[in-house]
Coordinates of C-alpha atoms in Angstrom, one line a residue:
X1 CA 59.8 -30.9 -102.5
X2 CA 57.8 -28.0 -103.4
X3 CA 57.8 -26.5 -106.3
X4 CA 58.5 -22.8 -107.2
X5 CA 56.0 -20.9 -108.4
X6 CA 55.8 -16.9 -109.3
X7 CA 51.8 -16.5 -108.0
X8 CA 52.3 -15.8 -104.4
X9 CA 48.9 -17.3 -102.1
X10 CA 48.1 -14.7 -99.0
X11 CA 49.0 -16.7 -95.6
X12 CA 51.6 -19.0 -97.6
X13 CA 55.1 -19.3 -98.5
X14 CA 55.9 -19.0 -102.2
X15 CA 55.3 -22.3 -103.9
X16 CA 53.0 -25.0 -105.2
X17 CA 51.9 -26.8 -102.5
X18 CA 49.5 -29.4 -102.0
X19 CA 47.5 -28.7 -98.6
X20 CA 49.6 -31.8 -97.3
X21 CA 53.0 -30.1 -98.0
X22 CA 55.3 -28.4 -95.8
X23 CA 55.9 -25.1 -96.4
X24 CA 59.5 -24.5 -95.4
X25 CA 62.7 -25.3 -95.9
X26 CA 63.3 -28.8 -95.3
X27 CA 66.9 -28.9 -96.8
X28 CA 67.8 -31.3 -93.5
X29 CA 65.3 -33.8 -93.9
X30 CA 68.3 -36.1 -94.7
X31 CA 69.1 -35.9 -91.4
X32 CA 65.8 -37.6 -90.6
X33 CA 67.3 -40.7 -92.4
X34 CA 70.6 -41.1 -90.5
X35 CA 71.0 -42.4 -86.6
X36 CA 70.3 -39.2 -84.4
X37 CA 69.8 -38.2 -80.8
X38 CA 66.1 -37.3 -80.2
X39 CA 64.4 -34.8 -77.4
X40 CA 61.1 -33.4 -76.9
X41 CA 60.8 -29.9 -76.7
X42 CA 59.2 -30.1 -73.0
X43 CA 60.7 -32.1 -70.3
X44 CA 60.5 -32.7 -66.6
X45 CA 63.6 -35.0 -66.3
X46 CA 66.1 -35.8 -69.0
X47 CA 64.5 -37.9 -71.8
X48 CA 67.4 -37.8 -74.3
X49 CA 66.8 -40.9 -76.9
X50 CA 68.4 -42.7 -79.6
X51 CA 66.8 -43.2 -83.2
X52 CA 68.1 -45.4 -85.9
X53 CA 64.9 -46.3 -87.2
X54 CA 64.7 -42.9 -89.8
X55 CA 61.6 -41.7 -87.2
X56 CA 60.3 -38.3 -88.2
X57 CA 59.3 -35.5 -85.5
X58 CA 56.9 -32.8 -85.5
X59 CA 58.0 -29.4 -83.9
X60 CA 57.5 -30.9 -80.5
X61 CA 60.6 -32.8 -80.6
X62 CA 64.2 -31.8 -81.9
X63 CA 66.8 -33.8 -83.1
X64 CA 70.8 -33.7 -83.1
X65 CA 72.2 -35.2 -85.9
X66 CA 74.4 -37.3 -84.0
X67 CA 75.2 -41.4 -83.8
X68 CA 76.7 -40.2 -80.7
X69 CA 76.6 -42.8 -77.8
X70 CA 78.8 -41.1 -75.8
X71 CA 76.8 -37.8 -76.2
X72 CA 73.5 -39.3 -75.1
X73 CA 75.1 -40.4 -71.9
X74 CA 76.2 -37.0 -71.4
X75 CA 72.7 -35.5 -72.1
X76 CA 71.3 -38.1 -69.9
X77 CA 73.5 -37.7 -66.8
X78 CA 72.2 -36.3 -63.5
X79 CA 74.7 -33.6 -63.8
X80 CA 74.1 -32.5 -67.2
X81 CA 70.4 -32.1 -65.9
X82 CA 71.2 -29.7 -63.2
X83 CA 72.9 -27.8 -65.6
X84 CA 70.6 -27.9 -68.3
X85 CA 67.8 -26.8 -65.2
X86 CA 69.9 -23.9 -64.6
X87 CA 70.0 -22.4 -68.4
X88 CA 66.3 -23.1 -69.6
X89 CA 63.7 -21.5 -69.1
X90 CA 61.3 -23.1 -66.6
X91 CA 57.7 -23.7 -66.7
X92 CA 56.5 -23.4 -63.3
X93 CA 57.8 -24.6 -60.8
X94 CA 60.1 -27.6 -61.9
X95 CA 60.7 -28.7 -58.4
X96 CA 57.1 -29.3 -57.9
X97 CA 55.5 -30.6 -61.4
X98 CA 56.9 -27.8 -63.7
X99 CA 58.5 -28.3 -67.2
X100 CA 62.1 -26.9 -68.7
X101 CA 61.7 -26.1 -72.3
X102 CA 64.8 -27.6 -73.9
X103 CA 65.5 -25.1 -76.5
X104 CA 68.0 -25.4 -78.6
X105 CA 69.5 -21.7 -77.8
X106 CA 69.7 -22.5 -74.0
X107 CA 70.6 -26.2 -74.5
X108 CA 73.4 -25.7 -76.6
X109 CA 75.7 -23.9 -74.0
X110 CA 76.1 -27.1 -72.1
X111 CA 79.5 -27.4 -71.4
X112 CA 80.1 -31.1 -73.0
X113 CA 83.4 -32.5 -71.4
X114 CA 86.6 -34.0 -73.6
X115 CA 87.2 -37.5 -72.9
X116 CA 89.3 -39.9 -74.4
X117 CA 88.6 -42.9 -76.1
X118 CA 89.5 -45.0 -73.2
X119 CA 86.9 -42.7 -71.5
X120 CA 84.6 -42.5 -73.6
X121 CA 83.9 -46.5 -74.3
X122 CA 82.7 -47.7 -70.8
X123 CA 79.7 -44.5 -71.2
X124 CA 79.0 -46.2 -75.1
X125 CA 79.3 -49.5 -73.6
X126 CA 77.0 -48.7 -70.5
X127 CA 74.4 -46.6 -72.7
X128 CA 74.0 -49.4 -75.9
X129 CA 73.3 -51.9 -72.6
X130 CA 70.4 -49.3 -71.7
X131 CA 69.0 -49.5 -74.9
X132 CA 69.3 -53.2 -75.8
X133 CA 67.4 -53.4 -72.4
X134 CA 64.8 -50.9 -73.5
X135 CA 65.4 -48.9 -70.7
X136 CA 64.2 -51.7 -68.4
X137 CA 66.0 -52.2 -65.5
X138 CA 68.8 -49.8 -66.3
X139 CA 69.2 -47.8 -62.9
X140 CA 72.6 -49.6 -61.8
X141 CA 74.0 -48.9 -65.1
X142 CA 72.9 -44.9 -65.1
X143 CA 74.2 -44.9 -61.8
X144 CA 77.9 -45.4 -63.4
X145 CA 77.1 -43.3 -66.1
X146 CA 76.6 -40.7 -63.5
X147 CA 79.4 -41.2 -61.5
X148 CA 81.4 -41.8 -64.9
X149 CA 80.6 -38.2 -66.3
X150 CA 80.4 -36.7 -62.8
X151 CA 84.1 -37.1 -63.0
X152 CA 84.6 -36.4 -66.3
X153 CA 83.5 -32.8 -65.2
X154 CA 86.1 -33.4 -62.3
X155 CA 83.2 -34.1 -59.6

């Protein structure tokens, strides 16, 4: 962590800092450590991921310090991805090549439905098979997912 320091360096946050060091507040870092859902700050397509491997980011990527299987099928549903299209802000045209910038001011008011346990466990169930499989061979199994949160959101 860096240390405080009265001397202030022009361009710089206070502190002793090596030219290595961040210089803000990185009070979450823990979060870094623990299993989290993972997404880029640019996408063209829904690229939600899992991490329990303590990965660190740079400011392209975001995390949500979730072990939330159920969540990542949400995030990763067709329908939470028209959603998500409709309340971030594009970059061109997305239905020809363009980007949506996931940020976390748009993202977060995507309605993210209850379920119940007995609900929720065929999505975890259906997502941990995606990522056993590395995301090989997984469209039958995102095709429940889809139709399992579609009607979730009473589609």
């Amino acid at each position: 962590m860096p240390k405080s320091s009265s001397r202030e360096s022009r361009g710089r946050k206070p502190g002793s800092y090596q030219w290595y060091e961040i210089q803000d507040n990185v009070a979450y870092y823990a979060e870094f450590e623990k299993p989290k859902i993972v997404y880029p700050e640019i996408a063209k397509e829904s690229r939600f991921a899992f991490d329990n491997k303590s990965l660190l980011f740079n400011n392209k990527a975001f995390i949500i310090p979730l072990n939330d299987l159920y969540l990542l099928g949400i995030l990763n549903s067709e329908i939470a991805w028209k959603y998500t299209q409709s309340i971030c802000t594009a970059l061109g045209d997305e239905n020809k090549g363009g980007r949506l910038m996931l940020q976390w001011v748009n993202f977060k008011r995507l309605p993210i439905p209850p379920a119940s346990e007995s609900e929720k466990e065929p999505i975890i169930k259906l997502v941990q098979k995606c990522l056993d499989a590395k995301g090989v061979n997984c469209e039958e199994w995102e095709k429940e997912i889809d139709e399992r949160v579609a009607a979730l959101y009473g589609l």
